[in-house]
Amino acid sequence: MAGNLKAEIEAANVKFMHCFDTADFDGLSALYTPDCVLMPTGTAALTGREGPKAVFSSVHQAGATRVVLSIAEVGELDSNFHMAYERSQYIFYKENGDVLDRGKYVVVWKKLEGTWYLYTDIFNTDVKSE
C-alpha cells in the first residue's frame, strides 16, 4: 500500500505545483481541507483555506513563479488509510531561474471521499535571514 500512497501524494503534489505555477490560488487552496492548519515560517498558524491562498499568493508576489516539491518520505498514520504524512523539500524559483527560497516541510494528509487533502502543513526555510 505504501507504493500506492506515495504515487497518490505525488499526484496531489503535481496539482499543487501546477496551481502555484499558474497562480491559481483558489485551486491551490481547494487542495486543503476546509479546516486545515497552515504553519509557515515566522508567522502564527492559519486555519482554513484562506490561509494557503494568502500565504502562497504572497510568495508569488515576492517573485516566485515556480515551485518544485520533492518527496523524501511518506507513510500511513492510521490503519484505515485515511491519514498519512509526508516529509519533503521545496524550492521556489524566480522567473529567471534563480532560487528565491528553499526549505523543508511536513504535511499531514487526510483522505476525504477518496481524495487526499492537505490537513496540516508546516514548512520552514533553509535560507538564513540577514
N, CA and C of each residue as an Amber inpcrd file, in Angstrom:
protein
   390
   0.8320000  -1.1990000   0.0000000   0.0000000   0.0000000   0.0000000
   0.8720000   1.2570000   0.0000000   2.1020000   1.1920000   0.5670000
   2.9530000   2.3830000   0.6670000   3.3530000   2.9230000  -0.7000000
   3.6250000   2.0350000  -1.6770000   3.9690000   2.4890000  -3.0200000
   2.8240000   3.2540000  -3.6510000   1.6160000   2.7470000  -3.4830000
   0.4220000   3.4090000  -3.9880000   0.2180000   4.7430000  -3.2770000
   0.4610000   4.7740000  -1.9820000   0.3200000   6.0100000  -1.2090000
   1.2710000   7.0750000  -1.7420000   2.5170000   6.7040000  -1.9630000
   3.4780000   7.6790000  -2.4720000   3.0400000   8.2160000  -3.8320000
   2.5500000   7.3530000  -4.6990000   2.0800000   7.7920000  -6.0160000
   0.8940000   8.7490000  -5.8860000   0.0010000   8.4700000  -4.9580000
  -1.1640000   9.3400000  -4.7570000  -0.7440000  10.7110000  -4.2170000
   0.2010000  10.7330000  -3.2720000   0.6850000  12.0020000  -2.7270000
   1.4670000  12.7610000  -3.8010000   2.2680000  12.0570000  -4.5940000
   2.9890000  12.7110000  -5.6930000   2.0200000  13.3450000  -6.6750000
   0.9250000  12.6640000  -6.9850000  -0.0840000  13.2160000  -7.9000000
  -0.7190000  14.4730000  -7.3150000  -0.9850000  14.4590000  -6.0200000
  -1.5410000  15.6550000  -5.3660000  -0.5230000  16.7950000  -5.3960000
   0.7540000  16.4680000  -5.2140000   1.8000000  17.4970000  -5.2740000
   1.9370000  18.0870000  -6.6780000   1.7400000  17.2770000  -7.6960000
   1.7660000  17.7920000  -9.0700000   0.6580000  18.8330000  -9.2430000
  -0.5150000  18.5600000  -8.7010000  -1.6170000  19.5350000  -8.7530000
  -1.2270000  20.8160000  -8.0210000  -0.6210000  20.6700000  -6.8500000
  -0.1880000  21.8280000  -6.0690000   0.7960000  22.6670000  -6.8820000
   1.8140000  22.0160000  -7.4470000   2.8290000  22.7390000  -8.2200000
   2.1970000  23.4420000  -9.4190000   1.2810000  22.7750000 -10.1030000
   0.6190000  23.3870000 -11.2550000  -0.1850000  24.6230000 -10.8230000
  -0.9260000  24.4900000  -9.7430000  -1.7180000  25.6360000  -9.2550000
  -0.8070000  26.8060000  -8.9000000   0.2930000  26.5330000  -8.2050000
   1.2080000  27.6210000  -7.8530000   1.8080000  28.2380000  -9.1170000
   2.3040000  27.3980000  -9.9970000   2.9980000  27.8750000 -11.1920000
   2.0900000  28.6940000 -12.1100000   0.7850000  28.4450000 -12.0670000
  -0.1720000  29.1780000 -12.8990000  -0.9140000  30.2540000 -12.1040000
  -0.4700000  30.4880000 -10.8660000  -1.0690000  31.4960000  -9.9770000
  -2.5600000  31.2560000  -9.7430000  -2.9470000  29.9860000  -9.6740000
  -4.3310000  29.6040000  -9.3780000  -4.4360000  29.3230000  -7.8790000
  -4.5560000  30.3830000  -7.0980000  -4.5330000  30.2270000  -5.6480000
  -5.8690000  29.7550000  -5.0900000  -6.9630000  29.9420000  -5.8350000
  -8.2300000  29.3220000  -5.4400000  -8.1170000  27.8070000  -5.6050000
  -7.5500000  27.3700000  -6.7310000  -7.3480000  25.9430000  -6.9500000
  -6.3950000  25.3410000  -5.9470000  -5.3340000  26.0770000  -5.6290000
  -4.3550000  25.6080000  -4.6490000  -5.0120000  25.4500000  -3.2750000
  -5.7840000  26.4250000  -2.8610000  -6.4080000  26.3410000  -1.5290000
  -7.4510000  25.2280000  -1.4740000  -8.0440000  24.8660000  -2.6160000
  -9.0190000  23.7710000  -2.6500000  -8.3550000  22.4120000  -2.4430000
  -7.0220000  22.3490000  -2.5020000  -6.3010000  21.1090000  -2.2300000
  -6.1820000  20.8470000  -0.7220000  -6.5670000  21.8250000   0.0770000
  -6.5280000  21.7320000   1.5370000  -7.9220000  21.4080000   2.0720000
  -7.9850000  20.7720000   3.2360000  -9.2740000  20.5510000   3.8900000
  -9.8270000  21.9010000   4.3390000 -11.1480000  22.0170000   4.4640000
 -11.7170000  23.2890000   4.9230000 -11.2120000  23.7100000   6.3130000
 -10.8410000  22.7330000   7.1440000 -10.3750000  23.0200000   8.4990000
  -8.8530000  22.8820000   8.6200000  -8.1490000  23.0660000   7.5140000
  -6.6920000  22.9030000   7.5110000  -6.0090000  23.8880000   8.4490000
  -4.7840000  23.5410000   8.8120000  -3.9250000  24.4360000   9.5900000
  -2.6170000  24.5720000   8.8140000  -2.2540000  25.8150000   8.5390000
  -1.0170000  26.1240000   7.8330000  -0.0770000  26.7720000   8.8370000
   1.1610000  26.2750000   8.9070000   2.1160000  26.7480000   9.9010000
   3.4030000  27.1720000   9.2010000   3.3900000  28.3560000   8.5770000
   4.5710000  28.8210000   7.8330000   5.6450000  29.4130000   8.7420000
   6.8330000  29.5530000   8.1800000   7.9540000  30.1650000   8.8800000
   7.6080000  31.5810000   9.3240000   7.9320000  31.9210000  10.5620000
   7.8950000  33.3020000  11.0170000   6.5410000  33.9310000  11.2130000
   5.4900000  33.1300000  11.2900000   4.1620000  33.7070000  11.4990000
   3.2880000  32.7380000  12.2850000   2.1890000  33.2480000  12.7770000
   1.2540000  32.4140000  13.5320000   0.5800000  31.4090000  12.6030000
   0.0740000  30.3430000  13.1850000  -0.6690000  29.3430000  12.4210000
  -1.9440000  29.9650000  11.8610000  -2.3190000  29.5020000  10.6730000
  -3.5250000  29.9760000   9.9980000  -4.4630000  28.7960000   9.8090000
  -5.7390000  28.9860000  10.1100000  -6.7280000  27.9190000  10.0000000
  -7.7060000  28.2360000   8.8790000  -7.9960000  27.2350000   8.0560000
  -8.9520000  27.3840000   6.9620000  -8.2710000  27.6630000   5.6420000
  -9.0300000  27.5120000   4.5780000  -8.4900000  27.6040000   3.2230000
  -8.0100000  28.9940000   2.8180000  -8.4040000  30.0190000   3.5240000
  -7.8980000  31.3580000   3.1990000  -6.4130000  31.4720000   3.5320000
  -5.9370000  30.6640000   4.4800000  -4.5280000  30.6930000   4.8630000
  -3.5940000  30.3310000   3.7190000  -3.7690000  29.1550000   3.0970000
  -2.9030000  28.8150000   1.9680000  -3.0030000  29.8220000   0.8270000
  -4.2060000  30.2870000   0.5780000  -4.3920000  31.2650000  -0.5020000
  -3.5740000  32.5240000  -0.2300000  -3.6340000  33.0290000   0.9820000
  -2.9120000  34.2550000   1.3370000  -1.3980000  34.0310000   1.3370000
  -0.9570000  32.9510000   1.9490000   0.4810000  32.7060000   2.0750000
   1.1210000  32.4830000   0.7100000   0.5420000  31.6040000  -0.0960000
   1.1990000  31.2690000  -1.3590000   1.0430000  32.3620000  -2.4120000
  -0.0270000  33.1460000  -2.3390000  -0.1100000  34.2890000  -3.2510000
   0.9280000  35.3380000  -2.8680000   1.2240000  35.4740000  -1.5710000
   2.2640000  36.4420000  -1.1630000   3.6510000  35.9640000  -1.5800000
   3.8860000  34.6500000  -1.5660000   5.1660000  34.1040000  -2.0470000
   5.3030000  34.4090000  -3.5470000   4.2110000  34.2580000  -4.2620000
   4.2150000  34.5540000  -5.7000000   4.4770000  36.0450000  -5.9270000
   3.8310000  36.8990000  -5.1490000   4.0330000  38.3470000  -5.2730000
   5.4630000  38.7400000  -4.9150000   6.1220000  37.9420000  -4.0780000
   7.5120000  38.2110000  -3.6980000   8.4950000  37.8060000  -4.7950000
   7.9910000  37.1980000  -5.8720000   8.8520000  36.8960000  -7.0020000
   8.9540000  35.4380000  -7.3880000   8.3540000  34.5340000  -6.6340000
   8.3940000  33.1170000  -7.0010000   7.3830000  32.8540000  -8.1090000
   7.8290000  32.2180000  -9.1780000   6.9270000  31.8870000 -10.2780000
   6.7870000  30.3840000 -10.4720000   7.6180000  29.6080000  -9.7510000
   7.5730000  28.1500000  -9.8870000   7.9950000  27.5210000  -8.5750000
   7.3590000  26.3930000  -8.2440000   7.7410000  25.6340000  -7.0570000
   7.9960000  24.1880000  -7.4660000   8.9940000  23.5910000  -6.8370000
   9.2790000  22.1680000  -7.0210000   9.2250000  21.5130000  -5.6460000
   8.4080000  20.4760000  -5.5340000   8.2790000  19.7020000  -4.3020000
   8.9330000  18.3440000  -4.5230000   9.7790000  17.9290000  -3.5990000
  10.4990000  16.6590000  -3.7120000  10.2580000  15.8230000  -2.4630000
   9.5670000  14.7200000  -2.6330000   9.2030000  13.8590000  -1.5090000
  10.4240000  13.1020000  -0.9980000  10.6030000  13.1380000   0.3130000
  11.6350000  12.3420000   0.9700000  11.0330000  11.0700000   1.5670000
   9.8180000  11.1830000   2.1270000   9.2030000  10.0430000   2.8050000
   7.7050000  10.2630000   2.9150000   6.9360000   9.2060000   2.7390000
   5.5010000   9.2070000   3.0310000   5.1840000   7.9620000   3.8360000
   4.1170000   8.0340000   4.6080000   3.7140000   6.8700000   5.3860000
   2.2900000   7.0080000   5.8890000   1.7240000   5.8960000   6.2540000
   0.3700000   5.8680000   6.7930000   0.3840000   6.2860000   8.2600000
  -0.6810000   6.9470000   8.6820000  -0.8280000   7.3310000  10.0880000
  -1.9460000   6.5680000  10.7860000  -2.7630000   5.8590000  10.0180000
  -3.8140000   5.0540000  10.6380000  -4.0490000   3.7960000   9.8130000
  -4.6270000   2.8000000  10.4490000  -4.8270000   1.5160000   9.7760000
  -5.9650000   1.5660000   8.7610000  -6.7910000   2.5940000   8.7940000
  -7.8860000   2.7370000   7.8350000  -7.4500000   3.4300000   6.5550000
  -6.1830000   3.8600000   6.4880000  -5.6240000   4.5020000   5.3010000
  -6.3480000   5.8150000   4.9690000  -6.7160000   6.5700000   6.0360000
  -7.3670000   7.8680000   5.8390000  -6.4940000   9.0370000   6.2680000
  -5.3510000   8.7440000   6.8790000  -4.4140000   9.7820000   7.3030000
  -3.0120000   9.3190000   6.8950000  -2.2220000  10.2790000   6.4270000
  -0.8560000   9.9680000   6.0090000   0.0270000  11.1720000   6.3140000
   1.3310000  10.9390000   6.2850000   2.2680000  12.0460000   6.4600000
   3.2110000  12.0920000   5.2670000   3.7460000  13.2720000   5.0450000
   4.7600000  13.4830000   4.0130000   5.8530000  14.3620000   4.5990000
   7.1060000  13.9520000   4.4120000   8.2670000  14.7610000   4.7910000
   9.0330000  15.0320000   3.5120000   9.2330000  16.3070000   3.1840000
   9.7610000  16.6510000   1.8670000  10.5240000  17.9640000   1.8700000
  10.9880000  18.3410000   0.6790000  11.6830000  19.6160000   0.4820000
  10.9490000  20.4100000  -0.6040000  11.1310000  21.7360000  -0.5380000
  10.5700000  22.6130000  -1.5740000  11.6580000  23.5730000  -2.0490000
  11.4900000  24.0270000  -3.2840000  12.3030000  25.1090000  -3.8260000
  11.3700000  26.0290000  -4.5970000  11.4030000  27.3170000  -4.2750000
  10.6850000  28.3410000  -5.0430000  11.6860000  29.0200000  -5.9660000
  11.3390000  29.0910000  -7.2440000  12.2010000  29.7020000  -8.2450000
  11.6210000  31.0310000  -8.7290000  12.5230000  31.9600000  -9.0410000
  12.1430000  33.2030000  -9.6990000  11.9690000  32.9380000 -11.1910000
  11.3930000  33.8990000 -11.8880000  11.1670000  33.7530000 -13.3260000
  12.4700000  33.5040000 -14.0970000  13.5750000  34.0960000 -13.6330000
  14.8610000  33.9340000 -14.3270000  15.5750000  32.6190000 -13.9650000
  14.9560000  31.7920000 -13.1270000  15.5240000  30.5040000 -12.7520000
  16.3170000  30.5110000 -11.4550000  16.5760000  31.6940000 -10.9030000
  17.2720000  31.7730000  -9.6220000  16.3700000  31.2490000  -8.5020000
  16.9840000  30.7350000  -7.4550000  16.2330000  30.2480000  -6.3020000
  15.8410000  31.4270000  -5.4190000  14.5470000  31.5380000  -5.1400000
  14.0550000  32.5510000  -4.2080000  14.1070000  32.0110000  -2.7800000
  13.7170000  30.7490000  -2.6120000  13.6910000  30.1420000  -1.2830000
  13.7630000  28.6260000  -1.4400000  14.3510000  27.9850000  -0.4450000
  14.3410000  26.5350000  -0.3630000  14.1610000  26.1670000   1.0990000
  13.5260000  25.0160000   1.3200000  13.3060000  24.5970000   2.6920000
  12.7140000  23.2140000   2.7560000  12.1260000  22.9150000   3.9000000
  11.5460000  21.6000000   4.1340000  10.1570000  21.7570000   4.7280000
   9.3870000  20.6620000   4.6060000   8.0310000  20.7050000   5.1440000
   7.5640000  19.3200000   5.5580000   6.5560000  19.3210000   6.4170000
   5.8450000  18.1080000   6.7970000   4.3630000  18.3960000   6.6060000
   3.6840000  17.4850000   5.9380000   2.2380000  17.6010000   5.7440000
   1.5710000  16.3780000   6.3490000   0.4830000  16.6120000   7.0620000
  -0.4280000  15.5400000   7.4360000  -1.5570000  15.6030000   6.4130000
  -1.7380000  14.5120000   5.7010000  -2.7660000  14.4070000   4.6740000
  -3.9920000  13.7010000   5.2440000  -5.1730000  14.1150000   4.7840000
  -6.4270000  13.4760000   5.1850000  -7.1760000  13.0670000   3.9210000
  -7.6220000  11.8170000   3.8940000  -8.3660000  11.3160000   2.7390000
  -9.8610000  11.4820000   3.0080000 -10.5050000  12.2560000   2.1480000
 -11.9380000  12.5130000   2.2570000 -12.6000000  12.0930000   0.9560000
 -13.5600000  11.1750000   1.0550000 -14.3020000  10.7020000  -0.1130000
 -13.3580000  10.2780000  -1.2440000 -12.2660000   9.5980000  -0.8820000
 -11.3550000   9.0370000  -1.8600000 -10.2700000   9.9700000  -2.3770000
 -10.2270000  11.2000000  -1.8880000  -9.2450000  12.1790000  -2.3540000
  -8.3830000  12.6380000  -1.1830000  -7.0540000  12.7390000  -1.4250000
  -6.1360000  13.2370000  -0.4090000  -6.1290000  14.7540000  -0.3980000
  -6.2570000  15.3380000   0.8090000  -6.1980000  16.7820000   1.0150000
  -5.1320000  17.0990000   2.0560000  -4.4920000  18.2510000   1.9130000
  -3.5540000  18.7150000   2.9300000  -4.3720000  19.1520000   4.1440000
  -4.0550000  18.5920000   5.2940000  -4.7840000  18.8740000   6.5250000
  -3.9600000  19.7600000   7.4540000  -2.7120000  19.4140000   7.6560000
  -1.7790000  20.2300000   8.4450000  -0.5090000  20.3700000   7.6340000
  -0.0700000  21.5960000   7.4370000   1.0890000  21.8810000   6.5860000
   2.0280000  22.7950000   7.3540000   3.1970000  22.2770000   7.7070000
   4.2020000  23.0760000   8.4060000   5.4580000  23.1210000   7.5470000
   5.9600000  24.3190000   7.3110000   7.1440000  24.4430000   6.4690000
   8.0230000  25.5730000   6.9690000   9.3200000  25.4360000   6.7240000
  10.2430000  26.4880000   7.0880000  11.4400000  26.5010000   6.1470000
  11.9880000  27.6720000   6.0260000  13.0520000  27.9370000   5.0770000
  14.3920000  27.4240000   5.5730000  15.2540000  27.0900000   4.6340000
  16.6460000  26.7900000   4.9370000  17.5230000  28.0080000   4.7050000
  16.9500000  29.0880000   4.1940000  17.6870000  30.2990000   3.8790000
  17.7810000  31.1570000   5.1390000  18.9950000  31.4710000   5.5350000
  19.2090000  32.2930000   6.7200000  18.9000000  33.7460000   6.4080000
  18.1610000  34.3810000   7.2940000  17.8670000  35.8030000   7.0890000
  19.1090000  36.6210000   7.4680000  19.2600000  37.7170000   6.7840000
  20.4570000  38.5500000   7.0080000  20.1690000  39.6880000   7.9410000
